[in-house]
mmCIF file of C-alpha atoms in Angstrom:
data_model
loop_
_atom_site.group_PDB
_atom_site.id
_atom_site.type_symbol
_atom_site.label_atom_id
_atom_site.label_comp_id
_atom_site.label_asym_id
_atom_site.label_seq_id
_atom_site.Cartn_x
_atom_site.Cartn_y
_atom_site.Cartn_z
ATOM 1 C CA MET A 176 70.567 -10.439 -18.841
ATOM 2 C CA LYS A 177 70.843 -11.518 -15.159
ATOM 3 C CA GLN A 178 68.469 -14.144 -13.935
ATOM 4 C CA SER A 179 67.034 -11.849 -11.179
ATOM 5 C CA THR A 180 66.447 -9.073 -13.761
ATOM 6 C CA LEU A 181 64.704 -11.462 -16.110
ATOM 7 C CA ILE A 182 62.449 -12.801 -13.312
ATOM 8 C CA TRP A 183 61.455 -9.280 -12.173
ATOM 9 C CA THR A 184 60.839 -8.199 -15.770
ATOM 10 C CA ILE A 185 58.472 -11.164 -16.312
ATOM 11 C CA LEU A 186 56.673 -10.393 -13.058
ATOM 12 C CA MET A 187 56.309 -6.718 -13.975
ATOM 13 C CA VAL A 188 54.935 -7.525 -17.422
ATOM 14 C CA ALA A 189 52.554 -10.087 -15.971
ATOM 15 C CA GLY A 190 51.449 -7.681 -13.346
ATOM 16 C CA GLY A 191 50.893 -4.915 -15.889
ATOM 17 C CA GLY A 192 48.837 -7.285 -18.078
ATOM 18 C CA PHE A 193 46.759 -8.258 -15.125
ATOM 19 C CA LEU A 194 46.113 -4.634 -14.308
ATOM 20 C CA LEU A 195 45.051 -3.886 -17.837
ATOM 21 C CA PHE A 196 42.667 -6.891 -17.819
ATOM 22 C CA GLN A 197 41.151 -5.803 -14.521
ATOM 23 C CA THR A 198 40.756 -2.223 -15.689
ATOM 24 C CA ILE A 199 39.312 -2.880 -19.166
ATOM 25 C CA ASP A 200 37.372 -6.126 -18.799
ATOM 26 C CA LYS A 201 35.994 -5.779 -15.243
ATOM 27 C CA LYS A 202 36.031 -1.971 -15.245
ATOM 28 C CA SER A 203 37.908 -1.757 -11.936
ATOM 29 C CA GLY A 204 39.993 1.190 -10.857
ATOM 30 C CA ARG A 205 37.042 3.563 -11.039
ATOM 31 C CA VAL A 206 35.244 5.587 -8.378
ATOM 32 C CA TYR A 207 31.488 6.086 -8.879
ATOM 33 C CA VAL A 208 29.821 9.197 -7.514
ATOM 34 C CA ARG A 209 26.401 10.790 -7.440
ATOM 35 C CA ASP A 210 25.581 14.504 -7.365
ATOM 36 C CA VAL A 211 23.848 15.386 -4.067
ATOM 37 C CA PRO A 212 22.195 18.780 -3.560
ATOM 38 C CA VAL A 213 23.354 20.772 -0.545
ATOM 39 C CA GLU A 214 21.554 23.706 1.027
ATOM 40 C CA ALA A 215 23.132 26.421 3.140
ATOM 41 C CA LYS A 216 22.477 29.928 4.323
ATOM 42 C CA SER A 217 24.689 32.915 3.545
ATOM 43 C CA SER A 218 24.571 36.460 4.791
ATOM 44 C CA VAL A 219 24.710 39.197 2.150
ATOM 45 C CA GLU A 220 24.479 42.787 3.409
ATOM 46 C CA GLY A 221 22.768 41.628 6.572
ATOM 47 C CA ALA A 222 20.169 39.500 4.829
ATOM 48 C CA GLU A 223 20.203 35.704 4.908
ATOM 49 C CA GLN A 224 19.387 33.843 1.804
ATOM 50 C CA ALA A 225 19.472 30.163 0.868
ATOM 51 C CA VAL A 226 22.297 28.910 -1.380
ATOM 52 C CA GLU A 227 22.172 25.585 -3.179
ATOM 53 C CA TRP A 228 24.937 23.635 -4.846
ATOM 54 C CA THR A 229 25.784 20.050 -5.464
ATOM 55 C CA LYS A 230 28.628 17.878 -4.165
ATOM 56 C CA GLU A 231 29.838 14.486 -5.206
ATOM 57 C CA GLN A 232 28.928 11.544 -2.980
ATOM 58 C CA VAL A 233 30.815 8.298 -3.421
ATOM 59 C CA VAL A 234 28.565 5.288 -4.021
ATOM 60 C CA PRO A 235 29.446 1.588 -3.832
ATOM 61 C CA GLU A 236 30.369 -0.167 -7.051
ATOM 62 C CA ALA A 237 27.288 -2.347 -6.780
ATOM 63 C CA GLU A 238 25.153 0.792 -7.373
ATOM 64 C CA LYS A 239 27.031 1.965 -10.454
ATOM 65 C CA ASP A 240 24.125 1.008 -12.813
ATOM 66 C CA GLN A 241 21.583 3.159 -10.988
ATOM 67 C CA PRO A 242 20.335 6.473 -12.457
ATOM 68 C CA GLY A 243 22.498 9.524 -11.756
ATOM 69 C CA VAL A 244 25.573 7.497 -10.979
ATOM 70 C CA LYS A 245 28.676 8.414 -12.979
ATOM 71 C CA VAL A 246 32.461 7.965 -12.828
ATOM 72 C CA GLY A 247 34.097 10.658 -10.716
ATOM 73 C CA LEU A 248 37.092 11.747 -12.828
ATOM 74 C CA SER A 249 39.032 13.553 -10.093
ATOM 75 C CA ARG A 250 38.451 10.816 -7.530
ATOM 76 C CA THR A 251 39.408 8.124 -10.086
ATOM 77 C CA ILE A 252 42.623 9.896 -10.818
ATOM 78 C CA GLY A 253 43.288 10.178 -7.120
ATOM 79 C CA LEU A 254 42.686 6.465 -6.728
ATOM 80 C CA TRP A 255 45.232 5.625 -9.417
ATOM 81 C CA VAL A 256 47.807 8.049 -8.041
ATOM 82 C CA ALA A 257 47.469 6.462 -4.618
ATOM 83 C CA ALA A 258 47.708 2.952 -5.949
ATOM 84 C CA LEU A 259 50.769 3.650 -8.195
ATOM 85 C CA CYS A 260 52.458 5.501 -5.301
ATOM 86 C CA THR A 261 51.873 2.456 -3.029
ATOM 87 C CA LEU A 262 53.359 0.138 -5.629
ATOM 88 C CA ALA A 263 56.341 2.466 -6.034
ATOM 89 C CA ILE A 264 57.027 2.306 -2.309
ATOM 90 C CA PHE A 265 56.657 -1.516 -2.406
ATOM 91 C CA SER A 266 59.309 -1.532 -5.168
ATOM 92 C CA PHE A 267 61.936 -1.061 -2.397
ATOM 93 C CA LEU A 268 61.553 -4.786 -1.790
ATOM 94 C CA TYR A 269 63.328 -5.328 -5.071
ATOM 95 C CA GLY A 270 66.014 -2.812 -4.167
ATOM 96 C CA ASP A 271 66.722 0.902 -3.933
ATOM 97 C CA ASN A 272 65.616 2.405 -7.261
ATOM 98 C CA PRO A 273 64.829 5.830 -8.767
ATOM 99 C CA VAL A 274 61.053 5.133 -8.637
ATOM 100 C CA TYR A 275 61.135 4.533 -4.936
ATOM 101 C CA LYS A 276 63.347 7.626 -4.339
ATOM 102 C CA PHE A 277 61.002 9.813 -6.334
ATOM 103 C CA THR A 278 57.939 8.621 -4.509
ATOM 104 C CA GLU A 279 59.659 8.960 -1.159
ATOM 105 C CA SER A 280 60.567 12.587 -1.997
ATOM 106 C CA VAL A 281 57.009 13.292 -3.096
ATOM 107 C CA PHE A 282 55.643 11.826 0.133
ATOM 108 C CA VAL A 283 58.039 13.881 2.308
ATOM 109 C CA GLY A 284 57.329 17.056 0.349
ATOM 110 C CA VAL A 285 53.566 16.662 0.344
ATOM 111 C CA SER A 286 53.518 15.815 4.088
ATOM 112 C CA ALA A 287 55.599 18.886 4.879
ATOM 113 C CA GLY A 288 53.449 21.076 2.704
ATOM 114 C CA TYR A 289 50.224 19.719 4.217
ATOM 115 C CA ALA A 290 51.510 20.167 7.750
ATOM 116 C CA MET A 291 52.545 23.761 6.943
ATOM 117 C CA VAL A 292 49.114 24.595 5.495
ATOM 118 C CA VAL A 293 47.266 23.015 8.367
ATOM 119 C CA ALA A 294 49.446 24.853 10.922
ATOM 120 C CA PHE A 295 48.930 28.117 9.056
ATOM 121 C CA TRP A 296 45.154 27.909 9.061
ATOM 122 C CA SER A 297 44.679 26.308 12.426
ATOM 123 C CA GLU A 298 47.401 28.065 14.443
ATOM 124 C CA ILE A 299 48.731 31.231 12.831
ATOM 125 C CA ILE A 300 45.469 32.650 11.521
ATOM 126 C CA PRO A 301 43.243 32.184 14.611
ATOM 127 C CA ASN A 302 45.891 32.420 17.338
ATOM 128 C CA LEU A 303 48.067 35.235 15.943
ATOM 129 C CA PHE A 304 46.202 37.167 13.261
ATOM 130 C CA GLY A 305 42.905 36.660 15.031
ATOM 131 C CA LYS A 306 44.285 38.049 18.289
ATOM 132 C CA LEU A 307 46.120 41.043 16.797
ATOM 133 C CA PHE A 308 43.545 42.005 14.176
ATOM 134 C CA PRO A 309 40.217 40.385 15.262
ATOM 135 C CA ILE A 310 37.892 42.509 13.144
ATOM 136 C CA GLN A 311 39.832 42.031 9.942
ATOM 137 C CA ALA A 312 40.244 38.307 10.663
ATOM 138 C CA LYS A 313 36.509 37.854 11.106
ATOM 139 C CA GLU A 314 35.770 39.633 7.854
ATOM 140 C CA ILE A 315 38.574 38.125 5.708
ATOM 141 C CA PHE A 316 38.959 34.611 7.118
ATOM 142 C CA PHE A 317 35.362 34.226 8.592
ATOM 143 C CA LEU A 318 36.679 33.370 12.002
ATOM 144 C CA GLU A 319 33.999 32.695 14.654
ATOM 145 C CA LEU A 320 34.923 35.263 17.367
ATOM 146 C CA LYS A 321 32.856 36.117 20.415
ATOM 147 C CA GLU A 322 32.030 39.637 21.536
ATOM 148 C CA GLY A 323 34.773 39.632 24.168
ATOM 149 C CA GLU A 324 37.386 38.622 21.648
ATOM 150 C CA MET A 325 36.976 41.586 19.281
ATOM 151 C CA ASP A 326 39.620 43.720 21.013
ATOM 152 C CA ALA A 327 43.196 43.479 19.841
ATOM 153 C CA ASN A 328 45.558 41.798 22.286
ATOM 154 C CA LEU A 329 48.933 43.445 21.920
ATOM 155 C CA TRP A 330 50.712 40.828 23.954
ATOM 156 C CA TYR A 331 50.714 38.702 20.852
ATOM 157 C CA LEU A 332 53.217 41.075 19.320
ATOM 158 C CA ILE A 333 55.860 39.200 21.320
ATOM 159 C CA PRO A 334 55.340 35.814 19.582
ATOM 160 C CA LEU A 335 55.134 37.657 16.285
ATOM 161 C CA ALA A 336 58.534 39.288 16.887
ATOM 162 C CA MET A 337 60.034 35.977 18.006
ATOM 163 C CA SER A 338 58.676 34.308 14.883
ATOM 164 C CA VAL A 339 60.280 36.953 12.669
ATOM 165 C CA LEU A 340 63.593 36.493 14.539
ATOM 166 C CA LEU A 341 63.291 32.723 14.051
ATOM 167 C CA LEU A 342 62.978 33.195 10.267
ATOM 168 C CA LEU A 343 66.322 35.055 10.318
ATOM 169 C CA ARG A 344 67.896 31.621 10.644
ATOM 170 C CA LEU A 345 67.811 31.602 6.830
ATOM 171 C CA SER A 346 69.934 34.763 6.647
ATOM 172 C CA PRO A 347 73.763 34.222 6.855
ATOM 173 C CA LYS A 348 74.373 37.464 8.679
ATOM 174 C CA GLY A 349 71.337 37.515 11.006
ATOM 175 C CA SER A 350 71.230 33.852 11.898
ATOM 176 C CA TRP A 351 72.574 34.544 15.376
ATOM 177 C CA LEU A 352 69.348 36.426 16.236
ATOM 178 C CA ALA A 353 67.424 33.177 15.725
ATOM 179 C CA ARG A 354 69.154 31.643 18.739
ATOM 180 C CA TRP A 355 67.076 33.679 21.239
ATOM 181 C CA PRO A 356 63.604 32.466 20.136
ATOM 182 C CA LEU A 357 64.961 29.021 19.562
ATOM 183 C CA ALA A 358 66.415 28.870 23.095
ATOM 184 C CA PHE A 359 63.099 30.151 24.495
ATOM 185 C CA PHE A 360 61.120 27.574 22.530
ATOM 186 C CA ILE A 361 63.364 24.685 23.551
ATOM 187 C CA GLY A 362 63.412 25.766 27.216
ATOM 188 C CA ALA A 363 59.725 26.285 27.438
ATOM 189 C CA THR A 364 58.949 23.002 25.711
ATOM 190 C CA ALA A 365 61.385 21.112 27.982
ATOM 191 C CA GLY A 366 59.799 22.637 31.062
ATOM 192 C CA ILE A 367 56.237 21.843 29.992
ATOM 193 C CA ARG A 368 57.135 18.311 29.009
ATOM 194 C CA LEU A 369 59.061 17.795 32.261
ATOM 195 C CA ILE A 370 55.986 18.606 34.344
ATOM 196 C CA SER A 371 53.751 16.391 32.180
ATOM 197 C CA TYR A 372 56.193 13.447 32.323
ATOM 198 C CA LEU A 373 56.560 13.815 36.084
ATOM 199 C CA GLU A 374 52.805 13.704 36.587
ATOM 200 C CA ALA A 375 51.985 11.097 33.997
ATOM 201 C CA ASP A 376 54.965 8.757 34.091
ATOM 202 C CA PHE A 377 57.054 9.212 37.255
ATOM 203 C CA VAL A 378 54.353 9.892 39.879
ATOM 204 C CA GLY A 379 51.860 7.614 38.086
ATOM 205 C CA GLN A 380 54.451 4.791 38.100
ATOM 206 C CA LEU A 381 55.028 5.221 41.782
ATOM 207 C CA GLN A 382 51.314 5.232 42.525
ATOM 208 C CA ASN A 383 50.700 2.138 40.460
ATOM 209 C CA THR A 384 53.588 0.268 42.062
ATOM 210 C CA ILE A 385 52.390 0.851 45.646
ATOM 211 C CA MET A 386 49.966 -1.976 46.012
ATOM 212 C CA PRO A 387 49.378 -4.865 48.417
ATOM 213 C CA PHE A 388 50.830 -8.342 47.872
ATOM 214 C CA VAL A 389 47.649 -9.960 49.162
ATOM 215 C CA VAL A 390 44.304 -8.740 47.897
ATOM 216 C CA PHE A 391 41.022 -9.515 49.674
ATOM 217 C CA GLY A 392 37.563 -9.009 48.200
ATOM 218 C CA ALA A 393 34.593 -7.228 49.669
ATOM 219 C CA ASP A 394 33.426 -10.463 51.301
ATOM 220 C CA GLY A 395 36.844 -11.139 52.844
ATOM 221 C CA SER A 396 37.843 -13.853 50.375
ATOM 222 C CA TRP A 397 41.384 -14.091 49.079
ATOM 223 C CA GLN A 398 41.641 -12.860 45.469
ATOM 224 C CA ILE A 399 44.355 -15.206 44.087
ATOM 225 C CA VAL A 400 44.576 -13.743 40.592
ATOM 226 C CA GLU A 401 44.746 -10.088 41.750
ATOM 227 C CA SER A 402 47.372 -10.993 44.369
ATOM 228 C CA LEU A 403 49.480 -12.747 41.780
ATOM 229 C CA LYS A 404 49.267 -9.761 39.428
ATOM 230 C CA ASN A 405 50.387 -7.366 42.132
ATOM 231 C CA THR A 406 53.155 -9.628 43.202
ATOM 232 C CA ILE A 407 54.549 -9.896 39.658
ATOM 233 C CA ILE A 408 54.437 -6.097 39.170
ATOM 234 C CA ILE A 409 56.178 -5.418 42.454
ATOM 235 C CA VAL A 410 58.849 -8.088 41.956
ATOM 236 C CA GLY A 411 59.435 -6.919 38.366
ATOM 237 C CA VAL A 412 59.874 -3.227 39.355
ATOM 238 C CA VAL A 413 62.224 -4.074 42.257
ATOM 239 C CA SER A 414 64.367 -6.505 40.234
ATOM 240 C CA CYS A 415 64.712 -4.045 37.336
ATOM 241 C CA MET A 416 65.766 -1.283 39.762
ATOM 242 C CA VAL A 417 68.350 -3.657 41.265
ATOM 243 C CA TYR A 418 69.769 -4.394 37.854
ATOM 244 C CA PHE A 419 70.339 -0.720 37.179
ATOM 245 C CA PHE A 420 71.857 -0.154 40.602
ATOM 246 C CA PHE A 421 75.641 -0.213 39.880
ATOM 247 C CA SER A 422 76.941 1.209 43.176
ATOM 248 C CA ILE A 423 77.499 -2.298 44.524
ATOM 249 C CA GLU A 424 78.779 -5.488 42.740
ATOM 250 C CA HIS A 425 76.135 -7.908 41.538
ATOM 251 C CA GLU A 426 77.156 -10.815 43.686
ATOM 252 C CA GLY A 427 75.184 -13.243 45.781
ATOM 253 C CA TYR A 428 71.473 -12.498 46.120
ATOM 254 C CA VAL A 429 71.892 -9.207 44.228
ATOM 255 C CA LYS A 430 73.185 -11.144 41.252
ATOM 256 C CA TYR A 431 70.144 -13.383 41.054
ATOM 257 C CA VAL A 432 67.699 -10.473 41.552
ATOM 258 C CA SER A 433 69.382 -8.493 38.815
ATOM 259 C CA ARG A 434 69.225 -11.445 36.428
ATOM 260 C CA LEU A 435 65.487 -11.661 37.227
ATOM 261 C CA GLY A 436 65.280 -8.017 36.295
ATOM 262 C CA VAL A 437 66.967 -8.781 32.959
ATOM 263 C CA TRP A 438 64.236 -11.331 32.224
ATOM 264 C CA PHE A 439 61.539 -8.770 32.977
ATOM 265 C CA LEU A 440 63.296 -6.242 30.738
ATOM 266 C CA MET A 441 63.567 -8.732 27.848
ATOM 267 C CA VAL A 442 59.888 -9.601 28.170
ATOM 268 C CA THR A 443 59.002 -5.854 28.199
ATOM 269 C CA PHE A 444 61.191 -5.144 25.133
ATOM 270 C CA GLY A 445 59.806 -8.175 23.309
ATOM 271 C CA ALA A 446 56.215 -7.108 23.988
ATOM 272 C CA SER A 447 56.949 -3.556 22.847
ATOM 273 C CA PHE A 448 58.608 -4.866 19.671
ATOM 274 C CA ALA A 449 55.720 -7.237 18.957
ATOM 275 C CA TYR A 450 53.264 -4.399 19.447
ATOM 276 C CA THR A 451 55.207 -2.286 16.930
ATOM 277 C CA VAL A 452 55.296 -5.086 14.437
ATOM 278 C CA MET A 453 51.574 -5.671 14.800
ATOM 279 C CA GLY A 454 50.997 -1.960 14.098
ATOM 280 C CA ARG A 455 53.116 -2.116 10.942
ATOM 281 C CA ILE A 456 51.285 -5.282 9.850
ATOM 282 C CA ALA A 457 47.970 -3.464 10.315
ATOM 283 C CA LEU A 458 49.251 -0.665 8.044
ATOM 284 C CA LEU A 459 50.392 -3.235 5.509
ATOM 285 C CA SER A 460 47.056 -4.991 5.527
ATOM 286 C CA GLY A 461 45.309 -1.716 5.086
ATOM 287 C CA ARG A 462 47.374 -0.912 2.019
ATOM 288 C CA LEU A 463 46.828 -4.392 0.544
ATOM 289 C CA ASP A 464 43.082 -4.084 1.202
ATOM 290 C CA PHE A 465 43.145 -0.762 -0.663
ATOM 291 C CA LEU A 466 45.000 -2.254 -3.617
ATOM 292 C CA PHE A 467 42.893 -5.396 -3.989
ATOM 293 C CA HIS A 468 39.440 -4.063 -3.036
ATOM 294 C CA ASN A 469 39.349 -0.357 -3.839
ATOM 295 C CA TRP A 470 41.657 -0.321 -6.827
ATOM 296 C CA LEU A 471 41.474 -3.786 -8.500
ATOM 297 C CA GLY A 472 37.982 -4.700 -7.259
ATOM 298 C CA ILE A 473 39.077 -8.194 -6.220
ATOM 299 C CA GLY A 474 36.964 -9.783 -3.502
ATOM 300 C CA LEU A 475 33.972 -7.396 -3.804
#
């Protein structure tokens, strides 16, 4: 047996024993709930009547000995599934393995299925079915429609037809028909995004760059910090533009200004990368907090 395999086997056995100890001895890995009554009103044949039922409310582990508190089986199973899936993803640190591949496939499949269901109920049902068949949509799917929205809008037959044509992409013989709605979708999206980018990024960048080098306050005093900030922004923008100006050779003063632009670019890229790393570390700390606190009960 290889030394690395032996070390990882020992760590896995020790980790499994620790998990069993935490689960059996300290009764961790459990979610405690309490049944809470809920009241609502329902309309049956035009008459409103009160309906009561109960739902599970998660309670802190410190209140597990109080009356009415019990272990929520479904939530406990979900807790263990989430914890084991997290550990399976972390197993990639050891190397690419079947457990990681299986969990990755499950994550991608569940995410795609969840996104499809959310899009179906939040987009297709209210925006397509609710516009074409408003009366049936209100009765079947309980959509909240106003009085002016009860008439069918036949213009929505166009997106319905385009959606059907887009599904023909799955057909070998009719796949060419899917190019028309796909081209319309890409072109419309590009046009909408172009306008938004021009207003938010391009024009906004120009407006934020046009600023004075010297800033004076309301009382006429010289604002040194604000003036320094504006100067750095203007010099950085100009030097970066000079670096990307390749119509002339970077010699003399242009060479030094372009090198200054390189420094500004490196600082920008470094700050963006650091911001991305901080975001990933925040996600990692959230997962570790879930494993140690919510699952194992350590530190509570």
